Short mmCIF file of C-alpha atoms in Angstrom, two decimals:
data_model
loop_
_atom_site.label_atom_id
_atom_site.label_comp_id
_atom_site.label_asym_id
_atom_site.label_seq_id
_atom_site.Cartn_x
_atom_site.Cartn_y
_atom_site.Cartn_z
CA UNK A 1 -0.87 -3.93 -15.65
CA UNK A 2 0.16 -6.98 -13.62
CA UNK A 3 -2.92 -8.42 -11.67
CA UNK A 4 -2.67 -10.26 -8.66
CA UNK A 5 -4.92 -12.45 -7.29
CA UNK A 6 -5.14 -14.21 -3.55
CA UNK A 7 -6.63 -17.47 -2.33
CA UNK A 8 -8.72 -18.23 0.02
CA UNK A 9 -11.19 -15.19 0.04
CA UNK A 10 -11.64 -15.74 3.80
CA UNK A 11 -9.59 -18.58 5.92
CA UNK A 12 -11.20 -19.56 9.09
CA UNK A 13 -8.47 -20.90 11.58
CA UNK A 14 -8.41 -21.85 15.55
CA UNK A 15 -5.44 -19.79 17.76
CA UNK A 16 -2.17 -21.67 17.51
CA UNK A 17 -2.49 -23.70 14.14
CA UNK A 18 -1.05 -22.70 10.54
CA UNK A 19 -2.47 -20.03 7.91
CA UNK A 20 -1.25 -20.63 4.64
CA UNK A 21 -1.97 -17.99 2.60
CA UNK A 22 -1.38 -17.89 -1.30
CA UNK A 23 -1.01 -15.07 -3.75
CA UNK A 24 -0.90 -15.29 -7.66
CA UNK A 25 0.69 -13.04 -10.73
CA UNK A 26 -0.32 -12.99 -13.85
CA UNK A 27 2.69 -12.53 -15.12
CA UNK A 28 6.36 -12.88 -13.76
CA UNK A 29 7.28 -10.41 -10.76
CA UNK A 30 10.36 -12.36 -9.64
CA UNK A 31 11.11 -11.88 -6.46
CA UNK A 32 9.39 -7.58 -6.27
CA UNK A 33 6.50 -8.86 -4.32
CA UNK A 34 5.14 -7.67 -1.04
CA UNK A 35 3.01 -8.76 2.04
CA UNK A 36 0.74 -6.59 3.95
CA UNK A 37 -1.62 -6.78 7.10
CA UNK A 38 -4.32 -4.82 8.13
CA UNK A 39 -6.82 -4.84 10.68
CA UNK A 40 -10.01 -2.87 10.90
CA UNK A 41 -9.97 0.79 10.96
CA UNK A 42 -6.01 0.71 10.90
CA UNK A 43 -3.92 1.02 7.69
CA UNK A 44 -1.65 -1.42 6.14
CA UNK A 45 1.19 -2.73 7.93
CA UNK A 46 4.15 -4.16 6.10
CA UNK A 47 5.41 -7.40 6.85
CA UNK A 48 7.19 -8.82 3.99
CA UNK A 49 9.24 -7.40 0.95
CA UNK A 50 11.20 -9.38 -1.64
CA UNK A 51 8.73 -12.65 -1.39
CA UNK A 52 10.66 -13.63 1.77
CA UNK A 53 12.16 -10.90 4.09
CA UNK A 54 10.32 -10.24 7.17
CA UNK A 55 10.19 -6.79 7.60
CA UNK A 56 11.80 -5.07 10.87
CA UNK A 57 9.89 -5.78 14.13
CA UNK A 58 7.93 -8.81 12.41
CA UNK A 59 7.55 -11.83 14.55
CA UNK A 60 9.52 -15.25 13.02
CA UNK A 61 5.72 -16.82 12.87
CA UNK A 62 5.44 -15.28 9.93
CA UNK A 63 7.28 -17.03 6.73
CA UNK A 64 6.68 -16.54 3.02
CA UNK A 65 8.11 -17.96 -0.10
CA UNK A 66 7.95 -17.93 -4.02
CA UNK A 67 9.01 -16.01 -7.29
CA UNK A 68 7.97 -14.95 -10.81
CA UNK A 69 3.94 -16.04 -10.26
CA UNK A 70 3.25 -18.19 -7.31
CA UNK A 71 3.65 -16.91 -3.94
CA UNK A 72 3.14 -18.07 -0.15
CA UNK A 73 2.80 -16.60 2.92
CA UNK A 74 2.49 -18.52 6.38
CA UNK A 75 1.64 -18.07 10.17
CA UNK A 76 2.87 -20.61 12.28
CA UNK A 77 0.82 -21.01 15.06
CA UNK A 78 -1.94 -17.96 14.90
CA UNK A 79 -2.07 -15.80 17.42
CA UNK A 80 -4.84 -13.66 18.52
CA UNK A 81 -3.10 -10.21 17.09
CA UNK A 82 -2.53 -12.42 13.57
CA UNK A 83 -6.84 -12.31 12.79
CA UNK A 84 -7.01 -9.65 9.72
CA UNK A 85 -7.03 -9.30 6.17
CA UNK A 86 -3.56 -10.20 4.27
CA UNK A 87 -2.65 -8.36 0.96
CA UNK A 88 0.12 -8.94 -1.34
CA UNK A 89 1.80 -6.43 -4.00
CA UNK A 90 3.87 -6.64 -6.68
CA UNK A 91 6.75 -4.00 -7.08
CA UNK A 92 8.30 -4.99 -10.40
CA UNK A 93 6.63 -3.16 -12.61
CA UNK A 94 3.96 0.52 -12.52
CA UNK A 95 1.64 0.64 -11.71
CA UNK A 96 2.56 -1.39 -8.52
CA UNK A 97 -1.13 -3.29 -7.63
CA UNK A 98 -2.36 -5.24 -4.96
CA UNK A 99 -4.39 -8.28 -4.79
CA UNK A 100 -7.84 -7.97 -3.26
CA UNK A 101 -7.06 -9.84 0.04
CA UNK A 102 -7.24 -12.76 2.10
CA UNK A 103 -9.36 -12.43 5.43
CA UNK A 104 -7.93 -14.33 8.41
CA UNK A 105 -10.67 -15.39 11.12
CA UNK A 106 -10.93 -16.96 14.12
CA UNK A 107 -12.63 -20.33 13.60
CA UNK B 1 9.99 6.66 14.65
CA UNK B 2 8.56 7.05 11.34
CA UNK B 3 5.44 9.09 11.29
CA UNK B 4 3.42 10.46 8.55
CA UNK B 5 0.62 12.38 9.12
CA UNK B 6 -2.07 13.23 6.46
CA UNK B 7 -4.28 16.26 6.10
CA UNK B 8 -7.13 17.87 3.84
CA UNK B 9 -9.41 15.31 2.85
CA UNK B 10 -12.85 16.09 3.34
CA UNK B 11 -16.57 16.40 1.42
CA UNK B 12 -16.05 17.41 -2.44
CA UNK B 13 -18.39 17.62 -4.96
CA UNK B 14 -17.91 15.84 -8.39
CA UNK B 15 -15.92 18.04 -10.19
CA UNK B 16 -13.82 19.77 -7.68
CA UNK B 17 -10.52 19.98 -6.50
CA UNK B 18 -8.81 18.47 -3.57
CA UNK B 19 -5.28 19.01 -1.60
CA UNK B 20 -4.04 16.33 0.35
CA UNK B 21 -0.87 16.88 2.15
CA UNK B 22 1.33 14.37 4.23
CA UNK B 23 3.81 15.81 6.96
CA UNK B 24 6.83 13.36 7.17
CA UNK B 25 8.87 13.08 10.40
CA UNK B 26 11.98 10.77 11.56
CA UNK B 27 13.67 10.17 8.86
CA UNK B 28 15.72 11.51 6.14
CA UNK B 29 12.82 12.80 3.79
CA UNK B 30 14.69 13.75 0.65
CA UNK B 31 16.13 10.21 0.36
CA UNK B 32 13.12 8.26 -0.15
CA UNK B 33 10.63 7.41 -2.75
CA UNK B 34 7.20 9.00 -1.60
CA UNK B 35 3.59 8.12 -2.56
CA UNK B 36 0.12 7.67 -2.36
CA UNK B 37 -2.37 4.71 -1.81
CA UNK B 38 -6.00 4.71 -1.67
CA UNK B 39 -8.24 2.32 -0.86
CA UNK B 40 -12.05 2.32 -2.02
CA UNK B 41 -15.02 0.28 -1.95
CA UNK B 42 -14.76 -0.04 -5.63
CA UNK B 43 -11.08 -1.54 -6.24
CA UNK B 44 -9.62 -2.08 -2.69
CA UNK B 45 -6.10 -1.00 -2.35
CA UNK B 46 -4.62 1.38 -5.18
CA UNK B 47 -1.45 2.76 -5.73
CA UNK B 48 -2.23 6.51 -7.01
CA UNK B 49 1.17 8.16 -7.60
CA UNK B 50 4.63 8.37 -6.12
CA UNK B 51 7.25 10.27 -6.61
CA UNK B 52 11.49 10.53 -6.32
CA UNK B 53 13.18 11.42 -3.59
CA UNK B 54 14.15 14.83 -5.60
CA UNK B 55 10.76 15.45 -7.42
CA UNK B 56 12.21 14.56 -10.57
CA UNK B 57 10.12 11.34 -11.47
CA UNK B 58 6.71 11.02 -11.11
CA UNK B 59 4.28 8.03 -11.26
CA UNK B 60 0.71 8.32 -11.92
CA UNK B 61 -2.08 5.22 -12.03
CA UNK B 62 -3.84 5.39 -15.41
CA UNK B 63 -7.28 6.17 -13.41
CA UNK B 64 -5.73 9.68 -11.91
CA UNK B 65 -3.23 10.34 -14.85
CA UNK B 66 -4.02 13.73 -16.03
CA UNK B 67 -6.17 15.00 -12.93
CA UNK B 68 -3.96 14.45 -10.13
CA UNK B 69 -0.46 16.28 -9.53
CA UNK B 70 1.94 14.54 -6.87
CA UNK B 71 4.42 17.21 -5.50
CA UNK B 72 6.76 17.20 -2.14
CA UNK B 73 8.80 20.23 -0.67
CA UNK B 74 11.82 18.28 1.00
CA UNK B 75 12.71 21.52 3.07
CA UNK B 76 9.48 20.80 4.76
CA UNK B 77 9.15 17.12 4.68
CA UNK B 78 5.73 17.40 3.12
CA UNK B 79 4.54 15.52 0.56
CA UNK B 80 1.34 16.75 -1.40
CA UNK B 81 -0.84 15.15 -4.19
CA UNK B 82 -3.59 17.98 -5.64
CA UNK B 83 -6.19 16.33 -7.07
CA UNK B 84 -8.89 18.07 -9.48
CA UNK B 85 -11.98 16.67 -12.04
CA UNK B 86 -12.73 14.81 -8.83
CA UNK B 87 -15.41 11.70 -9.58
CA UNK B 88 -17.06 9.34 -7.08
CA UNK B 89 -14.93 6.58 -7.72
CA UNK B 90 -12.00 8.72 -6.15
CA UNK B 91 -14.05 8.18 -2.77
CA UNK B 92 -11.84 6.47 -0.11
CA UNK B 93 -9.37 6.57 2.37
CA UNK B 94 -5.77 7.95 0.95
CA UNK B 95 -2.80 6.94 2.49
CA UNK B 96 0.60 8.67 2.65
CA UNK B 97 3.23 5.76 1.96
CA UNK B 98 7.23 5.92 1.96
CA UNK B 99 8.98 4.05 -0.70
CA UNK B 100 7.08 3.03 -3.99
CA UNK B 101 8.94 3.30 -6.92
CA UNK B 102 11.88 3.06 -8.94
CA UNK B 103 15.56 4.51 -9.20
CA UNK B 104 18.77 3.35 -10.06
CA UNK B 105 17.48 0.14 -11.78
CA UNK B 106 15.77 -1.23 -8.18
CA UNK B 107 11.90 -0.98 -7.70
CA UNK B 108 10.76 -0.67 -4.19
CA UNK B 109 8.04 -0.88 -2.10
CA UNK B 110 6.42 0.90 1.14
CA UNK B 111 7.35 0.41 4.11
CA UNK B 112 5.44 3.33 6.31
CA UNK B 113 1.45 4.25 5.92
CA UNK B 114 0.44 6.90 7.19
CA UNK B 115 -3.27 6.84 8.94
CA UNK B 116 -4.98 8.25 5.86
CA UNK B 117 -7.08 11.05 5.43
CA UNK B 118 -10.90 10.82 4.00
CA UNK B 119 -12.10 12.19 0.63
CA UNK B 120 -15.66 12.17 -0.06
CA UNK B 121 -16.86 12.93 -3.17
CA UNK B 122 -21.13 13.81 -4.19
CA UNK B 123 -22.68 13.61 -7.00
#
Protein backbone atom coordinates (compact mmCIF):
# COMPACT_ATOMS: atom_id res chain seq x y z
CA UNK A 1 0.00 0.00 0.00
CA UNK A 2 1.03 3.60 -0.66
CA UNK A 3 2.16 5.33 2.66
CA UNK A 4 1.99 8.81 3.24
CA UNK A 5 3.76 10.70 5.49
CA UNK A 6 3.29 14.61 6.79
CA UNK A 7 5.73 17.17 8.12
CA UNK A 8 5.80 19.01 10.78
CA UNK A 9 4.20 16.71 13.50
CA UNK A 10 2.84 19.87 15.20
CA UNK A 11 3.32 23.63 13.66
CA UNK A 12 2.99 26.33 16.13
CA UNK A 13 1.87 29.65 14.32
CA UNK A 14 0.56 33.30 15.56
CA UNK A 15 -3.19 34.42 13.92
CA UNK A 16 -2.64 36.02 10.54
CA UNK A 17 0.81 34.54 9.33
CA UNK A 18 1.40 31.45 6.85
CA UNK A 19 1.11 27.53 7.61
CA UNK A 20 2.87 25.60 5.21
CA UNK A 21 2.07 22.29 5.53
CA UNK A 22 3.81 19.33 3.59
CA UNK A 23 2.73 15.83 2.78
CA UNK A 24 4.88 12.94 1.24
CA UNK A 25 4.16 9.55 -1.00
CA UNK A 26 6.06 6.89 -1.19
CA UNK A 27 5.37 6.26 -4.35
CA UNK A 28 3.74 8.29 -7.29
CA UNK A 29 -0.06 9.35 -6.70
CA UNK A 30 -0.10 12.02 -9.42
CA UNK A 31 -2.37 14.38 -8.89
CA UNK A 32 -5.31 11.60 -6.61
CA UNK A 33 -4.36 13.27 -3.43
CA UNK A 34 -6.54 14.83 -0.82
CA UNK A 35 -6.57 17.43 2.09
CA UNK A 36 -8.53 17.15 5.19
CA UNK A 37 -9.24 19.22 8.47
CA UNK A 38 -10.43 18.29 11.61
CA UNK A 39 -10.92 19.76 14.83
CA UNK A 40 -11.55 18.09 18.13
CA UNK A 41 -14.48 15.98 18.65
CA UNK A 42 -15.69 16.81 14.97
CA UNK A 43 -14.97 14.57 11.94
CA UNK A 44 -12.98 15.28 8.93
CA UNK A 45 -13.79 18.05 6.77
CA UNK A 46 -12.68 18.10 3.17
CA UNK A 47 -10.92 20.87 1.81
CA UNK A 48 -8.90 19.85 -1.07
CA UNK A 49 -9.13 17.08 -3.85
CA UNK A 50 -6.87 16.65 -6.87
CA UNK A 51 -3.60 18.27 -4.98
CA UNK A 52 -5.08 21.70 -5.77
CA UNK A 53 -8.93 22.21 -5.92
CA UNK A 54 -10.44 23.82 -3.01
CA UNK A 55 -13.35 22.09 -2.25
CA UNK A 56 -16.93 23.95 -2.29
CA UNK A 57 -17.43 26.50 0.53
CA UNK A 58 -13.50 26.55 1.28
CA UNK A 59 -12.08 29.92 1.96
CA UNK A 60 -9.24 31.18 -0.91
CA UNK A 61 -6.66 31.20 2.31
CA UNK A 62 -6.27 27.94 1.74
CA UNK A 63 -3.85 26.87 -1.37
CA UNK A 64 -2.12 23.57 -2.08
CA UNK A 65 0.14 22.29 -4.73
CA UNK A 66 2.20 19.19 -5.99
CA UNK A 67 2.02 15.74 -7.86
CA UNK A 68 3.33 12.16 -8.02
CA UNK A 69 5.23 12.38 -4.27
CA UNK A 70 5.64 15.80 -2.88
CA UNK A 71 2.76 17.75 -1.85
CA UNK A 72 1.88 21.28 -0.18
CA UNK A 73 -0.75 22.71 1.45
CA UNK A 74 -0.91 26.48 2.70
CA UNK A 75 -2.95 28.98 4.92
CA UNK A 76 -2.43 32.39 4.17
CA UNK A 77 -2.88 34.36 7.00
CA UNK A 78 -4.31 31.84 9.93
CA UNK A 79 -7.27 32.50 11.28
CA UNK A 80 -8.63 31.50 14.53
CA UNK A 81 -11.19 28.71 12.92
CA UNK A 82 -7.81 27.40 10.80
CA UNK A 83 -6.09 25.82 14.52
CA UNK A 84 -6.56 21.83 13.96
CA UNK A 85 -5.00 18.86 12.74
CA UNK A 86 -4.43 18.64 8.73
CA UNK A 87 -4.48 15.16 6.97
CA UNK A 88 -3.74 14.30 3.50
CA UNK A 89 -4.90 11.10 1.37
CA UNK A 90 -4.04 9.57 -1.54
CA UNK A 91 -6.86 8.30 -3.95
CA UNK A 92 -4.87 6.63 -6.72
CA UNK A 93 -4.63 3.48 -5.71
CA UNK A 94 -6.72 0.81 -2.68
CA UNK A 95 -6.47 0.87 -0.23
CA UNK A 96 -6.82 4.75 -0.23
CA UNK A 97 -4.56 5.80 3.22
CA UNK A 98 -3.99 8.77 5.03
CA UNK A 99 -1.01 10.28 6.51
CA UNK A 100 -0.91 10.57 10.29
CA UNK A 101 -1.39 14.40 10.49
CA UNK A 102 -0.08 17.70 10.96
CA UNK A 103 -1.37 19.65 14.17
CA UNK A 104 -1.87 23.39 13.65
CA UNK A 105 -1.53 25.55 16.99
CA UNK A 106 -1.75 28.76 18.08
CA UNK A 107 1.74 29.99 18.96
CA UNK B 1 -27.57 19.55 2.45
CA UNK B 2 -25.70 16.44 2.63
CA UNK B 3 -26.27 14.54 5.79
CA UNK B 4 -25.28 11.17 6.86
CA UNK B 5 -26.18 9.89 9.93
CA UNK B 6 -24.60 6.75 11.57
CA UNK B 7 -26.09 4.21 13.92
CA UNK B 8 -25.27 0.91 15.97
CA UNK B 9 -21.98 1.18 17.34
CA UNK B 10 -21.73 0.38 20.81
CA UNK B 11 -19.76 -2.08 23.58
CA UNK B 12 -18.74 -5.57 21.86
CA UNK B 13 -16.85 -8.14 23.14
CA UNK B 14 -13.82 -9.66 21.21
CA UNK B 15 -15.29 -11.94 19.05
CA UNK B 16 -18.64 -10.58 18.27
CA UNK B 17 -20.49 -9.10 15.68
CA UNK B 18 -21.37 -5.56 14.94
CA UNK B 19 -23.97 -3.61 12.47
CA UNK B 20 -23.26 -0.25 11.64
CA UNK B 21 -25.66 1.49 9.45
CA UNK B 22 -25.46 5.06 7.81
CA UNK B 23 -28.82 6.84 6.71
CA UNK B 24 -27.98 9.09 3.65
CA UNK B 25 -30.09 12.20 2.89
CA UNK B 26 -29.88 15.13 0.11
CA UNK B 27 -28.57 13.73 -2.51
CA UNK B 28 -28.90 11.26 -5.18
CA UNK B 29 -27.76 8.06 -3.17
CA UNK B 30 -27.50 5.44 -5.88
CA UNK B 31 -25.02 7.62 -7.83
CA UNK B 32 -22.22 7.75 -5.53
CA UNK B 33 -19.40 5.71 -4.30
CA UNK B 34 -20.13 4.94 -0.48
CA UNK B 35 -17.75 3.96 2.37
CA UNK B 36 -16.36 3.66 5.57
CA UNK B 37 -13.49 5.32 7.63
CA UNK B 38 -12.37 4.67 11.02
CA UNK B 39 -10.17 6.25 13.03
CA UNK B 40 -8.32 4.54 16.12
CA UNK B 41 -5.77 5.19 18.59
CA UNK B 42 -3.71 2.57 16.98
CA UNK B 43 -3.41 3.75 13.14
CA UNK B 44 -5.29 7.14 13.00
CA UNK B 45 -7.47 7.51 10.04
CA UNK B 46 -8.38 4.20 8.00
CA UNK B 47 -10.23 3.62 5.08
CA UNK B 48 -12.28 0.24 5.89
CA UNK B 49 -14.40 -0.49 2.79
CA UNK B 50 -16.46 1.26 0.16
CA UNK B 51 -18.57 0.30 -2.15
CA UNK B 52 -20.30 1.27 -5.91
CA UNK B 53 -22.97 3.21 -6.36
CA UNK B 54 -24.95 -0.16 -7.48
CA UNK B 55 -23.39 -2.66 -4.92
CA UNK B 56 -21.54 -4.28 -7.52
CA UNK B 57 -17.84 -3.51 -6.40
CA UNK B 58 -16.66 -3.75 -3.16
CA UNK B 59 -13.42 -2.60 -1.42
CA UNK B 60 -12.14 -4.03 1.68
CA UNK B 61 -8.72 -2.87 3.76
CA UNK B 62 -6.53 -5.97 4.19
CA UNK B 63 -7.06 -5.59 8.19
CA UNK B 64 -11.12 -6.18 7.81
CA UNK B 65 -10.94 -8.34 4.55
CA UNK B 66 -12.76 -11.43 5.35
CA UNK B 67 -14.66 -10.23 8.63
CA UNK B 68 -16.39 -7.26 7.52
CA UNK B 69 -19.29 -7.15 4.78
CA UNK B 70 -20.07 -3.55 3.27
CA UNK B 71 -23.70 -3.54 1.86
CA UNK B 72 -26.19 -0.44 0.93
CA UNK B 73 -30.02 -0.66 0.01
CA UNK B 74 -30.32 2.43 -2.45
CA UNK B 75 -34.25 2.30 -2.05
CA UNK B 76 -33.50 3.37 1.43
CA UNK B 77 -30.44 5.42 1.16
CA UNK B 78 -28.73 3.32 3.80
CA UNK B 79 -25.53 2.20 3.69
CA UNK B 80 -24.45 -0.73 6.12
CA UNK B 81 -21.03 -2.40 6.88
CA UNK B 82 -21.62 -5.78 9.31
CA UNK B 83 -18.73 -6.47 10.95
CA UNK B 84 -17.98 -9.93 12.83
CA UNK B 85 -14.54 -11.75 14.54
CA UNK B 86 -14.47 -8.30 16.13
CA UNK B 87 -10.75 -7.60 17.86
CA UNK B 88 -9.63 -4.60 19.94
CA UNK B 89 -7.81 -3.02 17.34
CA UNK B 90 -11.28 -2.45 15.52
CA UNK B 91 -11.92 0.06 18.55
CA UNK B 92 -12.66 3.61 17.22
CA UNK B 93 -14.83 6.00 15.86
CA UNK B 94 -16.37 4.83 12.23
CA UNK B 95 -17.33 7.24 9.90
CA UNK B 96 -19.89 7.06 7.08
CA UNK B 97 -18.10 8.80 3.98
CA UNK B 98 -19.54 9.55 0.32
CA UNK B 99 -17.25 8.95 -2.53
CA UNK B 100 -14.13 6.60 -2.11
CA UNK B 101 -13.44 4.55 -4.84
CA UNK B 102 -13.17 3.74 -8.31
CA UNK B 103 -15.39 3.46 -11.58
CA UNK B 104 -15.08 4.14 -15.02
CA UNK B 105 -11.22 4.44 -14.92
CA UNK B 106 -11.44 7.69 -12.25
CA UNK B 107 -10.62 7.11 -8.48
CA UNK B 108 -12.30 9.41 -6.12
CA UNK B 109 -12.32 10.59 -2.88
CA UNK B 110 -14.87 11.71 0.03
CA UNK B 111 -16.32 14.51 0.17
CA UNK B 112 -19.15 14.09 3.15
CA UNK B 113 -18.36 12.40 6.82
CA UNK B 114 -20.79 11.60 8.60
CA UNK B 115 -20.43 12.22 12.64
CA UNK B 116 -19.40 8.63 13.31
CA UNK B 117 -20.70 6.20 15.50
CA UNK B 118 -18.53 4.43 18.47
CA UNK B 119 -17.48 0.74 18.56
CA UNK B 120 -15.95 -0.54 21.59
CA UNK B 121 -14.55 -3.65 21.69
CA UNK B 122 -13.33 -5.87 25.39
CA UNK B 123 -11.22 -8.25 25.78
Amino acid sequence: EIVMTQSPVTLSVSPGERATLSCRASETVGTNLAWYQQKPGRAPRFLIYSASGRATGVPARFSASGSGVEFTLTINSLQSEDFGVYYCQQYKDWPFTFGPGTRVDVK
Amino acid sequence: EVQLVESGGGLVQRGGSLRLSCAASGFTFRTYLMGWVRQTPGKGLEWVSSMSGAGLTTYYADSVQGRFIISRDNSNNALYLQMSNLKNEDSGRYYCVRGGGCTGGNCYTSDNWGQGTLVTVSS
